[in-house]
């Protein structure tokens, strides 16, 4: 496998591409990536240090944990505190501060919370614990949602009656439109997320390019994938072309993965969603369909969607829109650090503030 | 394990709807229920216990060629 990845990390070629980019003389550009894995890779490989002044690469709302509103965490903590429940979750959600503490704190006070590798593992926990209620926490974009859908579908086929899902899943298209149409954000081009695109395909991006005039390039996650995608995108933007280029063809097909989309659409339907730091965007989230209501933890436990508020002083909202950098936040690295995060962008290792903190960010 | 992590791996075994996928020498189980026609020897992208897409080796080679051709990346 090392051999397999080597050509995507070739240092000689990286330097050649960086040199080429340094010669960029076109108009100043603001390019946005919208994928937590890109955020991390860009920070880790120091991609920004290779770019010329004129090309700014910012991180948008691509980390699903970062955009999950605090009321979701409050509901998850409330469920975890009930003695009959087992909460099953990805580890990333454990440290997000809610109004009544984090899931990690609830766990240290005795709540039964299990960290999973796959949503499908929650089914086994439910089978093994018939006297308990297993609540699976479900956040994520199109890459992950089909797997939650699969878990719900399997539970329904098995007739499991002690399994529910607390969903806050989101989809990319509407938020991409909102940001593309917002002049205060001023995006020239999108670097599209490879694995979301693997599921939804690239046709929506064409629409965005035509209607909103924002071109894009679909990129993989290795350093050469990212650098060449930035180079291609800069050129497309500078020439004023409204086109989409797929440079991750080894994984992304124009039609995406129809089987995964079907799985997702069978169980979920479009719904309004609140994006932490950005606000409510209609049709930008997913809710469990009525046919699967008995697996919907919001309904089964009659949970109220609370008000959403941001921690005082936190600039995550502007950071998620790419109008501010972590360094612009007075709390960055002082009161807000990964071990003790104030805002959501510092919680997940894929959050912009956490990535800047760990690897150092430039501009 | 970060939730968004999705990595390529090679299918070494298939039992029904489950595959064993090798990632950097580590073997992991993966559900094949979101894909069609996966064979032993295929590369897949593994995410949260599921194979979410196949990796096309011919396209992979093309991309690597593209990396080497500094000029061609700008135009199709
Ligand atoms: S440093 Fe912390 S408080 Fe400031 S914007 Fe980032 S997450 Fe929010």
CSV table of C-alpha atoms and ligand atoms in Angstrom, one decimal:
chain,number,residue,atom,x,y,z
A,1,UNK,CA,0.0,0.0,0.0
A,2,UNK,CA,2.9,2.3,0.6
A,3,UNK,CA,3.9,1.9,-3.0
A,4,UNK,CA,0.4,2.6,-4.0
A,5,UNK,CA,0.5,6.1,-2.4
A,6,UNK,CA,4.0,7.1,-3.2
A,7,UNK,CA,3.3,8.6,-6.7
A,8,UNK,CA,0.7,10.9,-5.1
A,9,UNK,CA,3.4,12.2,-2.6
A,10,UNK,CA,6.4,12.5,-4.9
A,11,UNK,CA,8.4,15.4,-3.4
A,12,UNK,CA,10.1,16.3,-6.7
A,13,UNK,CA,6.9,16.7,-8.5
A,14,UNK,CA,5.4,18.6,-5.6
A,15,UNK,CA,8.2,21.2,-5.8
A,16,UNK,CA,7.7,21.5,-9.6
A,17,UNK,CA,4.0,22.2,-9.1
A,18,UNK,CA,4.7,24.6,-6.3
A,19,UNK,CA,7.2,26.5,-8.5
A,20,UNK,CA,4.6,26.6,-11.3
A,21,UNK,CA,2.0,28.0,-8.8
A,22,UNK,CA,4.4,30.6,-7.5
A,23,UNK,CA,4.6,32.0,-11.0
A,24,UNK,CA,0.8,32.7,-11.0
A,25,UNK,CA,0.2,36.2,-12.1
A,26,UNK,CA,-3.5,36.2,-12.5
A,27,UNK,CA,-6.2,38.0,-10.5
A,28,UNK,CA,-6.2,37.4,-6.7
A,29,UNK,CA,-8.4,34.4,-5.8
A,30,UNK,CA,-10.2,33.0,-2.9
A,31,UNK,CA,-10.7,29.3,-3.2
A,32,UNK,CA,-12.7,27.3,-0.7
A,33,UNK,CA,-12.4,23.6,0.3
A,34,UNK,CA,-15.4,22.1,2.0
A,35,UNK,CA,-14.1,18.9,3.5
A,36,UNK,CA,-12.6,18.1,6.9
A,37,UNK,CA,-10.2,15.7,5.4
A,38,UNK,CA,-9.0,18.4,3.0
A,39,UNK,CA,-8.6,20.8,5.9
A,40,UNK,CA,-6.4,18.3,7.7
A,41,UNK,CA,-4.4,17.3,4.7
A,42,UNK,CA,-3.8,20.9,3.7
A,43,UNK,CA,-2.6,21.8,7.1
A,44,UNK,CA,-0.5,18.7,7.6
A,45,UNK,CA,1.3,18.9,4.2
A,46,UNK,CA,1.8,22.6,4.5
A,47,UNK,CA,0.0,23.2,1.2
A,48,UNK,CA,-0.7,26.9,2.0
A,49,UNK,CA,3.0,27.6,2.3
A,50,UNK,CA,3.4,26.5,-1.3
A,51,UNK,CA,0.8,28.9,-2.7
A,52,UNK,CA,1.5,32.4,-3.9
A,53,UNK,CA,0.1,35.5,-2.1
A,54,UNK,CA,-2.5,35.9,-4.7
A,55,UNK,CA,-4.1,32.5,-4.1
A,56,UNK,CA,-5.9,32.2,-0.8
A,57,UNK,CA,-7.2,28.8,0.2
A,58,UNK,CA,-9.8,28.8,2.9
A,59,UNK,CA,-11.6,26.1,4.8
A,60,UNK,CA,-15.4,26.1,4.6
A,61,UNK,CA,-18.0,24.2,6.6
A,62,UNK,CA,-16.7,20.7,5.7
A,63,UNK,CA,-16.4,19.2,9.1
A,64,UNK,CA,-19.7,17.7,10.1
A,65,UNK,CA,-18.9,17.7,13.8
A,66,UNK,CA,-18.0,21.4,13.6
A,67,UNK,CA,-21.3,22.4,12.1
A,68,UNK,CA,-23.5,20.3,14.5
A,69,UNK,CA,-25.4,22.8,16.7
A,70,UNK,CA,-25.1,22.6,20.5
A,71,UNK,CA,-28.7,21.6,21.0
A,72,UNK,CA,-27.9,18.3,19.3
A,73,UNK,CA,-25.2,17.6,21.9
A,74,UNK,CA,-27.6,18.7,24.7
A,75,UNK,CA,-30.1,16.1,23.5
A,76,UNK,CA,-27.4,13.4,23.2
A,77,UNK,CA,-26.2,14.1,26.7
A,78,UNK,CA,-29.8,14.1,28.0
A,79,UNK,CA,-30.3,10.7,26.4
A,80,UNK,CA,-27.0,9.3,27.7
A,81,UNK,CA,-28.0,10.2,31.2
A,82,UNK,CA,-31.1,8.0,31.1
A,83,UNK,CA,-30.3,4.8,32.9
A,84,UNK,CA,-31.9,2.6,30.3
A,85,UNK,CA,-30.0,3.9,27.3
A,86,UNK,CA,-26.7,3.1,25.7
A,87,UNK,CA,-25.5,5.9,23.4
A,88,UNK,CA,-23.3,4.7,20.5
A,89,UNK,CA,-21.2,7.3,18.7
A,90,UNK,CA,-18.2,8.2,16.6
A,91,UNK,CA,-15.4,9.4,18.9
A,92,UNK,CA,-15.3,12.8,17.3
A,93,UNK,CA,-18.5,13.9,19.1
A,94,UNK,CA,-17.3,13.0,22.6
A,95,UNK,CA,-15.6,16.3,23.4
A,96,UNK,CA,-18.0,18.9,21.9
A,97,UNK,CA,-19.1,21.1,24.7
A,98,UNK,CA,-22.8,21.3,25.3
A,99,UNK,CA,-24.7,23.5,27.7
A,100,UNK,CA,-24.7,20.7,30.2
A,101,UNK,CA,-21.3,19.4,29.5
A,102,UNK,CA,-19.9,17.0,26.9
A,103,UNK,CA,-20.6,13.3,26.3
A,104,UNK,CA,-17.2,12.6,27.7
A,105,UNK,CA,-18.2,14.3,30.9
A,106,UNK,CA,-21.5,12.4,31.0
A,107,UNK,CA,-19.5,9.2,30.5
A,108,UNK,CA,-17.1,10.0,33.4
A,109,UNK,CA,-20.2,10.4,35.5
A,110,UNK,CA,-21.4,6.9,34.6
A,111,UNK,CA,-23.4,7.2,31.4
A,112,UNK,CA,-23.1,4.2,29.1
A,113,UNK,CA,-21.5,5.6,26.0
A,114,UNK,CA,-19.8,3.4,23.4
A,115,UNK,CA,-17.4,4.7,20.8
A,116,UNK,CA,-17.9,3.0,17.4
A,117,UNK,CA,-15.8,2.4,14.3
A,118,UNK,CA,-18.9,1.8,12.2
A,119,UNK,CA,-22.6,2.7,12.6
A,120,UNK,CA,-23.3,-0.9,11.8
A,121,UNK,CA,-21.7,-2.0,15.0
A,122,UNK,CA,-24.5,-0.3,16.9
A,123,UNK,CA,-26.9,-3.1,15.7
A,124,UNK,CA,-24.8,-5.7,17.5
A,125,UNK,CA,-24.9,-3.7,20.7
A,126,UNK,CA,-28.7,-3.6,20.4
A,127,UNK,CA,-28.9,-7.3,19.8
A,128,UNK,CA,-26.6,-8.0,22.8
A,129,UNK,CA,-28.6,-5.7,25.1
A,130,UNK,CA,-32.3,-6.4,24.5
A,131,UNK,CA,-33.3,-4.9,27.9
A,132,UNK,CA,-31.6,-1.5,27.1
A,133,UNK,CA,-32.3,1.2,24.5
A,134,UNK,CA,-29.5,1.8,22.1
A,135,UNK,CA,-29.3,5.3,20.6
A,136,UNK,CA,-27.0,5.8,17.7
A,137,UNK,CA,-25.7,9.4,17.1
A,138,UNK,CA,-25.8,10.2,13.4
A,139,UNK,CA,-24.0,13.2,12.0
A,140,UNK,CA,-22.2,13.4,8.7
A,141,UNK,CA,-22.4,14.3,5.1
A,142,UNK,CA,-23.3,12.2,2.0
A,143,UNK,CA,-20.2,10.1,2.5
A,144,UNK,CA,-21.4,8.7,5.9
A,145,UNK,CA,-25.2,9.0,5.7
A,146,UNK,CA,-25.7,6.0,3.5
A,147,UNK,CA,-24.1,3.9,6.2
A,148,UNK,CA,-26.5,5.2,8.8
A,149,UNK,CA,-29.3,4.5,6.3
A,150,UNK,CA,-28.1,1.0,6.0
A,151,UNK,CA,-28.0,0.5,9.8
A,152,UNK,CA,-31.6,1.8,10.0
A,153,UNK,CA,-32.8,-0.4,7.1
A,154,UNK,CA,-31.2,-3.5,8.7
A,155,UNK,CA,-32.7,-2.7,12.1
A,156,UNK,CA,-36.1,-2.5,10.4
A,157,UNK,CA,-35.6,-5.8,8.5
A,158,UNK,CA,-34.6,-7.5,11.7
A,159,UNK,CA,-37.4,-5.9,13.6
A,160,UNK,CA,-35.1,-4.6,16.3
A,161,UNK,CA,-37.2,-2.6,18.8
A,162,UNK,CA,-34.5,-1.3,21.1
A,163,UNK,CA,-32.6,0.7,18.5
A,164,UNK,CA,-33.1,4.4,17.5
A,165,UNK,CA,-31.0,7.0,15.7
A,166,UNK,CA,-30.6,10.7,16.7
A,167,UNK,CA,-30.0,12.2,13.3
A,168,UNK,CA,-28.5,15.6,12.4
A,169,UNK,CA,-27.2,14.6,9.0
A,170,UNK,CA,-26.5,17.3,6.5
A,171,UNK,CA,-26.0,17.6,2.7
A,172,UNK,CA,-23.6,19.7,0.8
A,173,UNK,CA,-25.6,21.2,-2.1
A,174,UNK,CA,-27.7,23.9,-0.3
A,175,UNK,CA,-24.8,25.3,1.8
A,176,UNK,CA,-22.6,25.4,-1.2
A,177,UNK,CA,-25.3,27.5,-3.0
A,178,UNK,CA,-25.7,29.8,0.0
A,179,UNK,CA,-22.0,30.5,0.2
A,180,UNK,CA,-21.6,30.8,-3.5
A,181,UNK,CA,-24.3,33.4,-3.6
A,182,UNK,CA,-23.1,35.4,-0.6
A,183,UNK,CA,-21.0,38.4,-1.7
A,184,UNK,CA,-19.5,38.9,1.7
A,185,UNK,CA,-17.9,35.4,1.3
A,186,UNK,CA,-16.7,36.1,-2.2
A,187,UNK,CA,-15.7,32.7,-3.3
A,188,UNK,CA,-14.0,32.4,-6.7
A,189,UNK,CA,-13.9,28.6,-6.9
A,190,UNK,CA,-14.6,25.4,-4.9
A,191,UNK,CA,-12.2,22.6,-4.2
A,192,UNK,CA,-14.8,19.8,-4.1
A,193,UNK,CA,-14.7,17.0,-1.5
A,194,UNK,CA,-13.6,13.7,-3.1
A,195,UNK,CA,-15.6,11.3,-1.0
A,196,UNK,CA,-18.8,13.3,-0.9
A,197,UNK,CA,-18.5,13.5,-4.6
A,198,UNK,CA,-17.9,9.7,-4.8
A,199,UNK,CA,-21.5,9.4,-3.6
A,200,UNK,CA,-23.4,12.3,-5.1
A,201,UNK,CA,-21.4,12.6,-8.4
A,202,UNK,CA,-20.4,15.8,-10.1
A,203,UNK,CA,-23.6,17.0,-11.9
A,204,UNK,CA,-24.7,19.3,-9.1
A,205,UNK,CA,-21.4,21.1,-9.4
A,206,UNK,CA,-22.0,21.8,-13.1
A,207,UNK,CA,-25.3,23.5,-12.1
A,208,UNK,CA,-23.4,25.6,-9.5
A,209,UNK,CA,-20.9,26.7,-12.0
A,210,UNK,CA,-23.5,27.6,-14.6
A,211,UNK,CA,-26.0,29.3,-12.3
A,212,UNK,CA,-23.7,30.9,-9.7
A,213,UNK,CA,-20.6,31.3,-11.8
A,214,UNK,CA,-18.5,29.5,-9.3
A,215,UNK,CA,-16.3,26.9,-11.0
A,216,UNK,CA,-14.8,23.9,-9.2
A,217,UNK,CA,-12.4,21.0,-9.2
A,218,UNK,CA,-13.0,17.7,-7.5
A,219,UNK,CA,-9.9,16.7,-5.6
A,220,UNK,CA,-8.4,13.7,-3.9
A,221,UNK,CA,-6.6,13.8,-0.6
A,222,UNK,CA,-2.9,13.2,-1.3
A,223,UNK,CA,-0.6,16.2,-1.5
A,224,UNK,CA,-0.2,16.1,-5.3
A,225,UNK,CA,-4.0,15.6,-5.7
A,226,UNK,CA,-4.6,18.8,-3.7
A,227,UNK,CA,-1.8,20.9,-5.3
A,228,UNK,CA,-2.7,20.0,-8.8
A,229,UNK,CA,-6.3,20.7,-8.1
A,230,UNK,CA,-5.5,24.1,-6.7
A,231,UNK,CA,-3.4,24.8,-9.9
A,232,UNK,CA,-6.2,23.7,-12.2
A,233,UNK,CA,-8.8,25.6,-10.2
A,234,UNK,CA,-6.8,28.8,-10.2
A,235,UNK,CA,-6.4,28.6,-13.9
A,236,UNK,CA,-10.1,28.0,-14.5
A,237,UNK,CA,-11.0,30.9,-12.2
A,238,UNK,CA,-8.5,33.3,-13.8
A,239,UNK,CA,-9.8,32.5,-17.2
A,240,UNK,CA,-13.3,33.2,-16.0
A,241,UNK,CA,-14.6,29.8,-17.2
A,242,UNK,CA,-17.6,28.4,-15.5
A,243,UNK,CA,-16.6,24.8,-15.6
A,244,UNK,CA,-16.0,21.8,-13.3
A,245,UNK,CA,-13.1,19.5,-13.6
A,246,UNK,CA,-12.8,16.1,-11.9
A,247,UNK,CA,-9.2,15.3,-10.9
A,248,UNK,CA,-10.2,12.4,-8.6
A,249,UNK,CA,-11.4,10.2,-11.4
A,250,UNK,CA,-9.9,7.1,-9.8
A,251,UNK,CA,-12.8,7.3,-7.3
A,252,UNK,CA,-15.4,9.8,-8.5
A,253,UNK,CA,-17.8,9.1,-11.4
A,254,UNK,CA,-20.1,11.8,-12.8
A,255,UNK,CA,-23.1,9.8,-11.6
A,256,UNK,CA,-21.6,9.1,-8.2
A,257,UNK,CA,-22.7,5.9,-6.4
A,258,UNK,CA,-26.4,5.4,-7.2
A,259,UNK,CA,-26.7,2.5,-4.8
A,260,UNK,CA,-25.5,4.5,-1.9
A,261,UNK,CA,-27.8,7.4,-2.9
A,262,UNK,CA,-30.8,5.1,-3.1
A,263,UNK,CA,-30.0,3.7,0.4
A,264,UNK,CA,-29.9,7.2,1.7
A,265,UNK,CA,-33.1,8.3,0.0
A,266,UNK,CA,-35.0,5.3,1.1
A,267,UNK,CA,-34.5,6.2,4.8
A,268,UNK,CA,-34.0,9.9,4.8
A,269,UNK,CA,-35.8,12.9,3.3
A,270,UNK,CA,-34.6,16.5,2.9
A,271,UNK,CA,-35.2,18.8,5.9
A,272,UNK,CA,-34.2,22.2,7.1
A,273,UNK,CA,-31.0,22.2,9.1
A,274,UNK,CA,-29.1,24.5,11.4
A,275,UNK,CA,-25.4,24.8,10.7
A,276,UNK,CA,-23.4,25.9,13.7
A,277,UNK,CA,-21.9,29.3,12.9
A,278,UNK,CA,-24.0,29.8,9.8
A,279,UNK,CA,-27.6,29.3,10.8
A,280,UNK,CA,-30.6,27.6,9.4
A,281,UNK,CA,-30.6,26.6,5.7
A,282,UNK,CA,-33.7,25.2,4.2
A,283,UNK,CA,-33.3,21.7,2.6
A,284,UNK,CA,-29.7,21.4,3.8
A,285,UNK,CA,-30.3,18.5,6.1
A,286,UNK,CA,-31.9,15.1,6.3
A,287,UNK,CA,-34.6,13.7,8.6
A,288,UNK,CA,-35.7,10.1,9.0
A,289,UNK,CA,-38.8,9.3,6.8
A,290,UNK,CA,-42.1,8.7,8.4
A,291,UNK,CA,-42.0,5.0,7.4
A,292,UNK,CA,-39.0,4.6,9.7
A,293,UNK,CA,-40.3,6.8,12.5
A,294,UNK,CA,-39.9,4.1,15.1
A,295,UNK,CA,-36.2,4.4,14.6
A,296,UNK,CA,-36.2,8.2,14.9
A,297,UNK,CA,-34.9,9.1,18.4
A,298,UNK,CA,-36.2,12.7,18.1
A,299,UNK,CA,-39.7,11.2,17.9
A,300,UNK,CA,-39.4,8.1,20.1
A,301,UNK,CA,-38.0,10.1,23.0
A,302,UNK,CA,-40.1,13.2,22.2
A,303,UNK,CA,-37.0,15.5,22.2
A,304,UNK,CA,-37.4,19.2,21.6
A,305,UNK,CA,-35.0,20.9,19.2
A,306,UNK,CA,-33.7,23.7,21.3
A,307,UNK,CA,-32.5,27.2,20.6
A,308,UNK,CA,-29.1,27.4,19.2
A,309,UNK,CA,-26.4,29.8,20.4
A,310,UNK,CA,-22.7,30.2,19.9
A,311,UNK,CA,-20.2,30.3,22.7
A,312,UNK,CA,-19.3,33.9,23.5
A,313,UNK,CA,-16.4,35.3,21.6
A,314,UNK,CA,-16.1,32.3,19.3
A,315,UNK,CA,-15.6,33.2,15.6
A,316,UNK,CA,-16.4,29.8,14.2
A,317,UNK,CA,-19.2,31.2,12.1
A,318,UNK,CA,-16.9,33.6,10.2
A,319,UNK,CA,-14.2,30.9,10.0
A,320,UNK,CA,-16.6,28.4,8.5
A,321,UNK,CA,-17.5,31.0,5.8
A,322,UNK,CA,-13.8,31.7,5.2
A,323,UNK,CA,-14.1,35.4,6.1
A,324,UNK,CA,-11.9,35.1,9.1
A,325,UNK,CA,-8.9,32.9,10.0
A,326,UNK,CA,-8.4,31.2,13.4
A,327,UNK,CA,-5.6,33.7,14.2
A,328,UNK,CA,-8.3,36.5,14.1
A,329,UNK,CA,-10.0,34.9,17.1
A,330,UNK,CA,-8.8,36.3,20.4
A,331,UNK,CA,-9.5,33.0,22.1
A,332,UNK,CA,-7.4,31.0,19.7
A,333,UNK,CA,-4.6,29.2,21.5
A,334,UNK,CA,-5.3,31.0,24.7
A,335,UNK,CA,-8.7,30.1,26.2
A,336,UNK,CA,-9.5,27.8,23.3
A,337,UNK,CA,-7.2,24.8,22.7
A,338,UNK,CA,-7.9,21.2,21.6
A,339,UNK,CA,-7.8,19.8,25.1
A,340,UNK,CA,-10.3,22.4,26.3
A,341,UNK,CA,-12.2,23.7,23.2
A,342,UNK,CA,-14.5,26.7,23.4
A,343,UNK,CA,-15.9,26.5,19.9
A,344,UNK,CA,-16.7,23.6,17.6
A,345,UNK,CA,-13.9,24.4,15.1
A,346,UNK,CA,-11.4,23.4,17.8
A,347,UNK,CA,-13.1,20.2,18.8
A,348,UNK,CA,-12.8,17.9,15.9
A,349,UNK,CA,-9.2,17.3,14.7
A,350,UNK,CA,-10.7,18.2,11.3
A,351,UNK,CA,-11.9,21.5,12.5
A,352,UNK,CA,-10.2,24.6,11.0
A,353,UNK,CA,-9.0,25.9,14.4
A,354,UNK,CA,-7.7,22.5,15.5
A,355,UNK,CA,-5.8,21.9,12.3
A,356,UNK,CA,-4.3,25.4,12.5
A,357,UNK,CA,-3.4,24.8,16.1
A,358,UNK,CA,-1.7,21.5,15.5
A,359,UNK,CA,0.1,22.2,12.2
A,360,UNK,CA,0.3,26.0,12.2
A,361,UNK,CA,-1.7,28.0,9.7
A,362,UNK,CA,-0.6,30.6,7.3
A,363,UNK,CA,-2.9,33.4,6.3
B,1,UNK,CA,-10.9,6.7,14.7
B,2,UNK,CA,-12.0,9.9,13.1
B,3,UNK,CA,-15.4,9.6,11.5
B,4,UNK,CA,-14.5,11.2,8.2
B,5,UNK,CA,-11.5,9.0,7.5
B,6,UNK,CA,-11.9,7.1,4.3
B,7,UNK,CA,-9.0,5.2,3.0
B,8,UNK,CA,-8.1,2.9,0.1
B,9,UNK,CA,-7.6,-0.8,0.7
B,10,UNK,CA,-7.4,-4.0,-1.2
B,11,UNK,CA,-10.1,-6.7,-1.0
B,12,UNK,CA,-8.5,-9.9,0.0
B,13,UNK,CA,-11.6,-12.0,0.8
B,14,UNK,CA,-15.3,-11.9,0.3
B,15,UNK,CA,-17.9,-13.7,2.4
B,16,UNK,CA,-21.4,-13.0,1.4
B,17,UNK,CA,-21.9,-9.2,1.8
B,18,UNK,CA,-18.8,-8.7,3.8
B,19,UNK,CA,-15.2,-8.3,2.6
B,20,UNK,CA,-11.9,-8.4,4.3
B,21,UNK,CA,-9.9,-5.3,3.2
B,22,UNK,CA,-6.2,-4.8,3.7
B,23,UNK,CA,-5.1,-1.3,4.6
B,24,UNK,CA,-1.4,-0.8,5.0
B,25,UNK,CA,-1.0,-4.4,6.2
B,26,UNK,CA,-4.0,-4.2,8.6
B,27,UNK,CA,-7.1,-6.4,7.9
B,28,UNK,CA,-10.5,-4.9,8.4
B,29,UNK,CA,-14.0,-6.1,7.8
B,30,UNK,CA,-16.1,-4.0,5.4
B,31,UNK,CA,-19.7,-4.2,4.3
B,32,UNK,CA,-20.1,-4.5,0.5
B,33,UNK,CA,-23.8,-3.5,0.6
B,34,UNK,CA,-23.3,-0.1,-1.0
B,35,UNK,CA,-21.4,-1.4,-4.0
B,36,UNK,CA,-22.0,-3.8,-6.9
B,37,UNK,CA,-19.7,-6.3,-8.4
B,38,UNK,CA,-16.7,-6.2,-6.1
B,39,UNK,CA,-14.1,-8.8,-6.6
B,40,UNK,CA,-11.1,-10.1,-4.7
B,41,UNK,CA,-8.2,-8.0,-5.7
B,42,UNK,CA,-10.2,-4.8,-6.3
B,43,UNK,CA,-9.2,-1.7,-4.5
B,44,UNK,CA,-12.1,0.1,-2.6
B,45,UNK,CA,-12.5,3.2,-0.5
B,46,UNK,CA,-13.3,2.1,3.0
B,47,UNK,CA,-15.3,4.4,5.3
B,48,UNK,CA,-16.9,3.7,8.7
B,49,UNK,CA,-17.1,-0.1,8.1
B,50,UNK,CA,-18.4,0.1,4.5
B,51,UNK,CA,-16.8,0.0,1.1
B,52,UNK,CA,-18.2,3.2,-0.5
B,53,UNK,CA,-16.6,3.2,-3.9
B,54,UNK,CA,-14.3,1.2,-6.1
B,55,UNK,CA,-10.9,2.5,-7.1
B,56,UNK,CA,-10.4,2.5,-10.8
B,57,UNK,CA,-6.8,1.5,-11.5
B,58,UNK,CA,-6.7,2.8,-15.1
B,59,UNK,CA,-7.9,6.2,-13.9
B,60,UNK,CA,-5.3,6.1,-11.1
B,61,UNK,CA,-2.5,5.6,-13.6
B,62,UNK,CA,-3.9,8.5,-15.8
B,63,UNK,CA,-3.9,10.8,-12.8
B,64,UNK,CA,-0.3,9.9,-12.0
B,65,UNK,CA,0.6,10.7,-15.6
B,66,UNK,CA,-1.2,14.0,-15.3
B,67,UNK,CA,1.0,14.9,-12.3
B,68,UNK,CA,4.0,14.5,-14.5
B,69,UNK,CA,2.7,16.7,-17.3
B,70,UNK,CA,2.7,20.1,-15.9
B,71,UNK,CA,0.9,21.8,-18.7
B,72,UNK,CA,-1.9,19.4,-19.5
B,73,UNK,CA,-3.7,19.7,-16.2
B,74,UNK,CA,-5.0,23.1,-17.2
B,75,UNK,CA,-7.0,22.0,-20.1
B,76,UNK,CA,-9.0,18.9,-20.9
C,1,LIG,S1,-10.3,29.5,18.3
C,1,LIG,FE1,-12.0,28.5,19.5
C,1,LIG,S2,-13.3,30.1,20.1
C,1,LIG,FE2,-12.0,30.9,18.4
C,1,LIG,S3,-13.1,30.5,16.6
C,1,LIG,FE3,-11.8,28.8,16.8
C,1,LIG,S4,-13.1,27.3,17.9
C,1,LIG,FE4,-14.1,29.3,18.1
